């Protein structure tokens, strides 16, 4: 069975600095999809970035980028120039290419931004 | 476009009661999925409905059930509530393909006393 592990329950970063959140996963599939979702205090989760496993190029969305290491089954999120609004819970998620398979979330990393 | 709407936002019930939560997806979205979020277990998948049919199911007891209507609105029901059912219940909608993003509602915070 697929699993997603986020080993850092909490992290803190100084405003304007860079922080990396870790995520590892386990799967026997060769094709799949990976996501990072952000959950601010409002509770509404928002997609930050996604990566298709067949794409070697790391996804980037403005200040957010990933380091996707397929062989190591690692999918870390880098946030550059951290802003106060980045403070939230971040969830890493895995989804197989089969529509009848469920999406699997990690337990989350709470990110604090220090002014 | 209106976002995903979940009602109610907060709910307090007692053990043994049943509860129904509602989720209205974004217009045009045919997939609605439900998740239970607790501090200890994180976010766990409950089930997904696509065009009124349950497409996926997580590892939850039969007390947790759901359905989807022809307008894609979905309801989740929990019968014989237990203290451990206290959680934030989130629903998400999408068009229904595996690589697309989910749009989440703000959740229903259920407290079981």
PDB file of C-alpha atoms in Angstrom:
ATOM      1  CA  UNK A   1       0.000   0.000   0.000  1.00  0.00           C
ATOM      2  CA  UNK A   2       1.116   3.499  -0.714  1.00  0.00           C
ATOM      3  CA  UNK A   3       2.195   5.694   2.177  1.00  0.00           C
ATOM      4  CA  UNK A   4       3.178   9.335   2.535  1.00  0.00           C
ATOM      5  CA  UNK A   5       5.471  10.502   5.330  1.00  0.00           C
ATOM      6  CA  UNK A   6       6.145  14.028   6.469  1.00  0.00           C
ATOM      7  CA  UNK A   7       8.842  13.765   9.097  1.00  0.00           C
ATOM      8  CA  UNK A   8       8.676  17.359  10.338  1.00  0.00           C
ATOM      9  CA  UNK A   9       5.527  18.012  12.401  1.00  0.00           C
ATOM     10  CA  UNK A  10       6.508  21.676  12.859  1.00  0.00           C
ATOM     11  CA  UNK A  11       9.000  24.099  11.367  1.00  0.00           C
ATOM     12  CA  UNK A  12       9.821  27.747  11.777  1.00  0.00           C
ATOM     13  CA  UNK A  13      11.484  30.145   9.385  1.00  0.00           C
ATOM     14  CA  UNK A  14      12.390  33.800   9.511  1.00  0.00           C
ATOM     15  CA  UNK A  15      10.423  36.074   7.209  1.00  0.00           C
ATOM     16  CA  UNK A  16      12.157  36.477   3.814  1.00  0.00           C
ATOM     17  CA  UNK A  17      14.226  33.348   4.344  1.00  0.00           C
ATOM     18  CA  UNK A  18      13.948  30.023   2.511  1.00  0.00           C
ATOM     19  CA  UNK A  19      12.517  26.856   4.028  1.00  0.00           C
ATOM     20  CA  UNK A  20      12.229  23.289   2.771  1.00  0.00           C
ATOM     21  CA  UNK A  21       9.508  20.895   3.861  1.00  0.00           C
ATOM     22  CA  UNK A  22      10.198  17.194   3.469  1.00  0.00           C
ATOM     23  CA  UNK A  23       7.972  14.474   2.102  1.00  0.00           C
ATOM     24  CA  UNK A  24       8.728  10.870   1.265  1.00  0.00           C
ATOM     25  CA  UNK A  25       6.368   8.308  -0.144  1.00  0.00           C
ATOM     26  CA  UNK A  26       6.275   4.659  -0.903  1.00  0.00           C
ATOM     27  CA  UNK A  27       4.741   3.149  -4.019  1.00  0.00           C
ATOM     28  CA  UNK A  28       5.327   0.388  -6.503  1.00  0.00           C
ATOM     29  CA  UNK A  29       3.775   2.400  -9.327  1.00  0.00           C
ATOM     30  CA  UNK A  30       5.939   4.068 -11.933  1.00  0.00           C
ATOM     31  CA  UNK A  31       3.427   6.737 -12.822  1.00  0.00           C
ATOM     32  CA  UNK A  32       1.603   8.831 -10.263  1.00  0.00           C
ATOM     33  CA  UNK A  33       0.892  12.381  -9.141  1.00  0.00           C
ATOM     34  CA  UNK A  34       2.212  14.322  -6.179  1.00  0.00           C
ATOM     35  CA  UNK A  35       0.748  17.434  -4.601  1.00  0.00           C
ATOM     36  CA  UNK A  36       1.439  19.960  -1.891  1.00  0.00           C
ATOM     37  CA  UNK A  37      -1.605  21.521  -0.264  1.00  0.00           C
ATOM     38  CA  UNK A  38      -1.653  24.433   2.173  1.00  0.00           C
ATOM     39  CA  UNK A  39      -4.213  24.748   4.957  1.00  0.00           C
ATOM     40  CA  UNK A  40      -4.284  28.233   6.535  1.00  0.00           C
ATOM     41  CA  UNK A  41      -6.200  28.999   9.756  1.00  0.00           C
ATOM     42  CA  UNK A  42      -9.347  29.426   7.662  1.00  0.00           C
ATOM     43  CA  UNK A  43      -9.202  25.602   7.270  1.00  0.00           C
ATOM     44  CA  UNK A  44      -9.742  25.739   3.507  1.00  0.00           C
ATOM     45  CA  UNK A  45      -7.034  23.724   1.800  1.00  0.00           C
ATOM     46  CA  UNK A  46      -5.470  25.182  -1.313  1.00  0.00           C
ATOM     47  CA  UNK A  47      -3.273  23.496  -3.888  1.00  0.00           C
ATOM     48  CA  UNK A  48       0.254  24.912  -3.815  1.00  0.00           C
ATOM     49  CA  UNK A  49       1.951  22.837  -6.471  1.00  0.00           C
ATOM     50  CA  UNK A  50       1.704  19.503  -8.256  1.00  0.00           C
ATOM     51  CA  UNK A  51       4.105  17.176 -10.029  1.00  0.00           C
ATOM     52  CA  UNK A  52       3.552  14.371 -12.493  1.00  0.00           C
ATOM     53  CA  UNK A  53       5.983  11.542 -11.870  1.00  0.00           C
ATOM     54  CA  UNK A  54       6.730  11.067 -15.570  1.00  0.00           C
ATOM     55  CA  UNK A  55       8.030  14.639 -15.780  1.00  0.00           C
ATOM     56  CA  UNK A  56      11.671  14.952 -14.808  1.00  0.00           C
ATOM     57  CA  UNK A  57      11.542  18.714 -14.520  1.00  0.00           C
ATOM     58  CA  UNK A  58      10.723  20.004 -11.053  1.00  0.00           C
ATOM     59  CA  UNK A  59       7.504  21.982 -10.824  1.00  0.00           C
ATOM     60  CA  UNK A  60       7.651  25.663  -9.891  1.00  0.00           C
ATOM     61  CA  UNK A  61       4.918  28.125  -8.944  1.00  0.00           C
ATOM     62  CA  UNK A  62       6.254  31.583  -8.162  1.00  0.00           C
ATOM     63  CA  UNK A  63       8.041  31.327  -4.775  1.00  0.00           C
ATOM     64  CA  UNK A  64       7.207  27.638  -4.437  1.00  0.00           C
ATOM     65  CA  UNK A  65       9.244  24.878  -6.026  1.00  0.00           C
ATOM     66  CA  UNK A  66       9.737  21.190  -5.498  1.00  0.00           C
ATOM     67  CA  UNK A  67      12.704  18.883  -5.467  1.00  0.00           C
ATOM     68  CA  UNK A  68      11.351  15.660  -6.925  1.00  0.00           C
ATOM     69  CA  UNK A  69      13.683  12.700  -6.574  1.00  0.00           C
ATOM     70  CA  UNK A  70      11.831   9.768  -8.094  1.00  0.00           C
ATOM     71  CA  UNK A  71      14.399   7.094  -7.290  1.00  0.00           C
ATOM     72  CA  UNK A  72      14.568   8.218  -3.676  1.00  0.00           C
ATOM     73  CA  UNK A  73      10.777   8.676  -3.551  1.00  0.00           C
ATOM     74  CA  UNK A  74      11.226  12.130  -2.161  1.00  0.00           C
ATOM     75  CA  UNK A  75       9.138  15.225  -2.891  1.00  0.00           C
ATOM     76  CA  UNK A  76      10.235  18.256  -0.883  1.00  0.00           C
ATOM     77  CA  UNK A  77       8.700  21.725  -1.072  1.00  0.00           C
ATOM     78  CA  UNK A  78      10.896  24.799  -1.059  1.00  0.00           C
ATOM     79  CA  UNK A  79       9.400  28.152  -0.152  1.00  0.00           C
ATOM     80  CA  UNK A  80      11.588  31.118  -1.058  1.00  0.00           C
ATOM     81  CA  UNK A  81      11.286  34.606   0.401  1.00  0.00           C
ATOM     82  CA  UNK A  82       8.904  33.362   3.115  1.00  0.00           C
ATOM     83  CA  UNK A  83       6.013  35.674   3.889  1.00  0.00           C
ATOM     84  CA  UNK A  84       3.742  35.910   6.922  1.00  0.00           C
ATOM     85  CA  UNK A  85       0.886  34.634   4.791  1.00  0.00           C
ATOM     86  CA  UNK A  86       2.763  31.380   4.227  1.00  0.00           C
ATOM     87  CA  UNK A  87       2.101  30.356   7.827  1.00  0.00           C
ATOM     88  CA  UNK A  88      -0.108  27.279   7.568  1.00  0.00           C
ATOM     89  CA  UNK A  89      -0.280  23.507   7.698  1.00  0.00           C
ATOM     90  CA  UNK A  90       1.258  21.941   4.601  1.00  0.00           C
ATOM     91  CA  UNK A  91       0.184  18.522   3.394  1.00  0.00           C
ATOM     92  CA  UNK A  92       1.975  16.358   0.902  1.00  0.00           C
ATOM     93  CA  UNK A  93      -0.303  14.045  -1.108  1.00  0.00           C
ATOM     94  CA  UNK A  94       0.043  11.123  -3.484  1.00  0.00           C
ATOM     95  CA  UNK A  95      -2.393   9.884  -6.063  1.00  0.00           C
ATOM     96  CA  UNK A  96      -2.002   6.864  -8.313  1.00  0.00           C
ATOM     97  CA  UNK A  97      -3.006   7.033 -11.976  1.00  0.00           C
ATOM     98  CA  UNK A  98      -5.955   4.749 -11.352  1.00  0.00           C
ATOM     99  CA  UNK A  99      -9.178   6.609 -10.812  1.00  0.00           C
ATOM    100  CA  UNK A 100     -10.460   3.990  -8.407  1.00  0.00           C
ATOM    101  CA  UNK A 101      -7.501   4.616  -6.109  1.00  0.00           C
ATOM    102  CA  UNK A 102      -7.762   7.096  -3.290  1.00  0.00           C
ATOM    103  CA  UNK A 103      -5.557  10.100  -2.685  1.00  0.00           C
ATOM    104  CA  UNK A 104      -3.229   9.698   0.305  1.00  0.00           C
ATOM    105  CA  UNK A 105      -2.118  12.591   2.470  1.00  0.00           C
ATOM    106  CA  UNK A 106       0.798  12.895   4.838  1.00  0.00           C
ATOM    107  CA  UNK A 107       0.130  14.036   8.409  1.00  0.00           C
ATOM    108  CA  UNK A 108       1.222  17.555   7.669  1.00  0.00           C
ATOM    109  CA  UNK A 109       3.888  20.051   8.669  1.00  0.00           C
ATOM    110  CA  UNK A 110       2.914  23.189  10.538  1.00  0.00           C
ATOM    111  CA  UNK A 111       4.978  26.092   9.282  1.00  0.00           C
ATOM    112  CA  UNK A 112       5.521  29.179  11.453  1.00  0.00           C
ATOM    113  CA  UNK A 113       6.854  32.394   9.955  1.00  0.00           C
ATOM    114  CA  UNK A 114       8.843  34.523  12.387  1.00  0.00           C
ATOM    115  CA  UNK A 115       8.674  38.283  11.757  1.00  0.00           C
TER     116      UNK A 115
ATOM    117  CA  UNK B   1     -17.622  30.998  -9.655  1.00  0.00           C
ATOM    118  CA  UNK B   2     -18.759  30.044  -6.168  1.00  0.00           C
ATOM    119  CA  UNK B   3     -16.421  27.793  -4.218  1.00  0.00           C
ATOM    120  CA  UNK B   4     -17.136  24.559  -2.410  1.00  0.00           C
ATOM    121  CA  UNK B   5     -19.715  25.098   0.308  1.00  0.00           C
ATOM    122  CA  UNK B   6     -20.004  22.920   3.373  1.00  0.00           C
ATOM    123  CA  UNK B   7     -22.787  23.153   5.911  1.00  0.00           C
ATOM    124  CA  UNK B   8     -22.965  23.429   8.796  1.00  0.00           C
ATOM    125  CA  UNK B   9     -19.608  24.874   9.856  1.00  0.00           C
ATOM    126  CA  UNK B  10     -19.908  23.616  13.418  1.00  0.00           C
ATOM    127  CA  UNK B  11     -21.923  20.824  14.943  1.00  0.00           C
ATOM    128  CA  UNK B  12     -22.197  19.409  18.433  1.00  0.00           C
ATOM    129  CA  UNK B  13     -23.750  15.991  18.940  1.00  0.00           C
ATOM    130  CA  UNK B  14     -23.874  13.378  21.659  1.00  0.00           C
ATOM    131  CA  UNK B  15     -22.767   9.779  21.496  1.00  0.00           C
ATOM    132  CA  UNK B  16     -25.214   7.489  19.749  1.00  0.00           C
ATOM    133  CA  UNK B  17     -26.777  10.207  17.625  1.00  0.00           C
ATOM    134  CA  UNK B  18     -26.444  10.438  13.895  1.00  0.00           C
ATOM    135  CA  UNK B  19     -25.360  13.382  11.791  1.00  0.00           C
ATOM    136  CA  UNK B  20     -25.601  14.474   8.166  1.00  0.00           C
ATOM    137  CA  UNK B  21     -23.114  16.872   6.606  1.00  0.00           C
ATOM    138  CA  UNK B  22     -23.640  18.619   3.295  1.00  0.00           C
ATOM    139  CA  UNK B  23     -21.265  19.629   0.524  1.00  0.00           C
ATOM    140  CA  UNK B  24     -22.079  21.683  -2.560  1.00  0.00           C
ATOM    141  CA  UNK B  25     -19.308  21.440  -5.172  1.00  0.00           C
ATOM    142  CA  UNK B  26     -18.163  24.004  -7.667  1.00  0.00           C
ATOM    143  CA  UNK B  27     -20.538  24.207 -10.599  1.00  0.00           C
ATOM    144  CA  UNK B  28     -19.574  21.695 -13.258  1.00  0.00           C
ATOM    145  CA  UNK B  29     -17.561  19.483 -10.934  1.00  0.00           C
ATOM    146  CA  UNK B  30     -18.753  15.896 -10.906  1.00  0.00           C
ATOM    147  CA  UNK B  31     -16.437  14.463  -8.267  1.00  0.00           C
ATOM    148  CA  UNK B  32     -16.890  15.035  -4.562  1.00  0.00           C
ATOM    149  CA  UNK B  33     -14.604  13.464  -1.996  1.00  0.00           C
ATOM    150  CA  UNK B  34     -14.738  13.506   1.796  1.00  0.00           C
ATOM    151  CA  UNK B  35     -11.941  13.545   4.360  1.00  0.00           C
ATOM    152  CA  UNK B  36     -11.675  13.295   8.111  1.00  0.00           C
ATOM    153  CA  UNK B  37      -9.021  15.473   9.723  1.00  0.00           C
ATOM    154  CA  UNK B  38      -7.840  14.907  13.283  1.00  0.00           C
ATOM    155  CA  UNK B  39      -4.682  16.099  15.037  1.00  0.00           C
ATOM    156  CA  UNK B  40      -3.456  12.548  15.566  1.00  0.00           C
ATOM    157  CA  UNK B  41      -4.286  10.925  12.244  1.00  0.00           C
ATOM    158  CA  UNK B  42      -3.995  13.861   9.898  1.00  0.00           C
ATOM    159  CA  UNK B  43      -6.168  13.837   6.798  1.00  0.00           C
ATOM    160  CA  UNK B  44      -7.823  10.545   5.986  1.00  0.00           C
ATOM    161  CA  UNK B  45      -9.849   9.770   2.904  1.00  0.00           C
ATOM    162  CA  UNK B  46     -13.423   8.671   3.530  1.00  0.00           C
ATOM    163  CA  UNK B  47     -14.941   8.232   0.079  1.00  0.00           C
ATOM    164  CA  UNK B  48     -15.344   9.755  -3.335  1.00  0.00           C
ATOM    165  CA  UNK B  49     -18.442  10.080  -5.470  1.00  0.00           C
ATOM    166  CA  UNK B  50     -18.444  10.666  -9.184  1.00  0.00           C
ATOM    167  CA  UNK B  51     -21.676  11.153 -11.113  1.00  0.00           C
ATOM    168  CA  UNK B  52     -23.743   9.762  -8.236  1.00  0.00           C
ATOM    169  CA  UNK B  53     -21.641   6.597  -7.915  1.00  0.00           C
ATOM    170  CA  UNK B  54     -19.168   5.815  -5.164  1.00  0.00           C
ATOM    171  CA  UNK B  55     -15.829   5.470  -6.940  1.00  0.00           C
ATOM    172  CA  UNK B  56     -13.463   5.057  -3.994  1.00  0.00           C
ATOM    173  CA  UNK B  57     -13.783   4.196  -0.349  1.00  0.00           C
ATOM    174  CA  UNK B  58     -11.372   4.580   2.529  1.00  0.00           C
ATOM    175  CA  UNK B  59     -10.928   2.357   5.553  1.00  0.00           C
ATOM    176  CA  UNK B  60     -13.764   3.555   7.702  1.00  0.00           C
ATOM    177  CA  UNK B  61     -16.538   1.531   9.345  1.00  0.00           C
ATOM    178  CA  UNK B  62     -19.944   1.193   7.770  1.00  0.00           C
ATOM    179  CA  UNK B  63     -21.300   3.866  10.127  1.00  0.00           C
ATOM    180  CA  UNK B  64     -19.831   6.346   7.651  1.00  0.00           C
ATOM    181  CA  UNK B  65     -21.814   6.596   4.463  1.00  0.00           C
ATOM    182  CA  UNK B  66     -22.448   9.087   1.755  1.00  0.00           C
ATOM    183  CA  UNK B  67     -24.355   9.827  -1.361  1.00  0.00           C
ATOM    184  CA  UNK B  68     -24.341  12.185  -4.281  1.00  0.00           C
ATOM    185  CA  UNK B  69     -27.308  13.731  -5.978  1.00  0.00           C
ATOM    186  CA  UNK B  70     -27.886  14.430  -9.646  1.00  0.00           C
ATOM    187  CA  UNK B  71     -26.781  18.054  -9.162  1.00  0.00           C
ATOM    188  CA  UNK B  72     -23.465  16.736  -7.722  1.00  0.00           C
ATOM    189  CA  UNK B  73     -24.248  17.910  -4.201  1.00  0.00           C
ATOM    190  CA  UNK B  74     -23.140  15.343  -1.691  1.00  0.00           C
ATOM    191  CA  UNK B  75     -24.060  14.366   1.821  1.00  0.00           C
ATOM    192  CA  UNK B  76     -22.132  12.387   4.363  1.00  0.00           C
ATOM    193  CA  UNK B  77     -23.861  10.546   7.171  1.00  0.00           C
ATOM    194  CA  UNK B  78     -22.399   9.158  10.351  1.00  0.00           C
ATOM    195  CA  UNK B  79     -24.636   6.951  12.436  1.00  0.00           C
ATOM    196  CA  UNK B  80     -24.236   5.937  16.078  1.00  0.00           C
ATOM    197  CA  UNK B  81     -21.679   8.625  16.781  1.00  0.00           C
ATOM    198  CA  UNK B  82     -18.658   7.823  18.930  1.00  0.00           C
ATOM    199  CA  UNK B  83     -16.370  10.207  20.791  1.00  0.00           C
ATOM    200  CA  UNK B  84     -13.609   9.375  18.325  1.00  0.00           C
ATOM    201  CA  UNK B  85     -15.673  10.751  15.464  1.00  0.00           C
ATOM    202  CA  UNK B  86     -14.935  14.276  16.682  1.00  0.00           C
ATOM    203  CA  UNK B  87     -13.015  15.818  13.809  1.00  0.00           C
ATOM    204  CA  UNK B  88     -12.968  18.341  11.011  1.00  0.00           C
ATOM    205  CA  UNK B  89     -14.741  16.893   7.999  1.00  0.00           C
ATOM    206  CA  UNK B  90     -13.615  18.330   4.695  1.00  0.00           C
ATOM    207  CA  UNK B  91     -15.075  17.838   1.290  1.00  0.00           C
ATOM    208  CA  UNK B  92     -13.435  18.585  -2.005  1.00  0.00           C
ATOM    209  CA  UNK B  93     -14.677  18.768  -5.551  1.00  0.00           C
ATOM    210  CA  UNK B  94     -13.034  18.366  -8.935  1.00  0.00           C
ATOM    211  CA  UNK B  95     -13.836  17.473 -12.519  1.00  0.00           C
ATOM    212  CA  UNK B  96     -12.812  13.913 -11.689  1.00  0.00           C
ATOM    213  CA  UNK B  97      -9.453  13.143 -13.311  1.00  0.00           C
ATOM    214  CA  UNK B  98      -6.542  11.856 -11.264  1.00  0.00           C
ATOM    215  CA  UNK B  99      -4.051  14.631 -11.880  1.00  0.00           C
ATOM    216  CA  UNK B 100      -6.187  17.643 -11.299  1.00  0.00           C
ATOM    217  CA  UNK B 101      -6.335  19.711  -8.198  1.00  0.00           C
ATOM    218  CA  UNK B 102      -8.993  19.384  -5.559  1.00  0.00           C
ATOM    219  CA  UNK B 103     -11.009  22.386  -4.457  1.00  0.00           C
ATOM    220  CA  UNK B 104     -11.782  22.166  -0.767  1.00  0.00           C
ATOM    221  CA  UNK B 105     -14.520  23.596   1.375  1.00  0.00           C
ATOM    222  CA  UNK B 106     -13.891  25.105   4.803  1.00  0.00           C
ATOM    223  CA  UNK B 107     -15.079  21.986   6.556  1.00  0.00           C
ATOM    224  CA  UNK B 108     -17.550  21.028   9.240  1.00  0.00           C
ATOM    225  CA  UNK B 109     -16.130  20.828  12.748  1.00  0.00           C
ATOM    226  CA  UNK B 110     -17.976  17.998  14.500  1.00  0.00           C
ATOM    227  CA  UNK B 111     -17.756  17.601  18.257  1.00  0.00           C
ATOM    228  CA  UNK B 112     -19.197  14.482  19.844  1.00  0.00           C
ATOM    229  CA  UNK B 113     -19.859  14.733  23.577  1.00  0.00           C
TER     230      UNK B 113
END
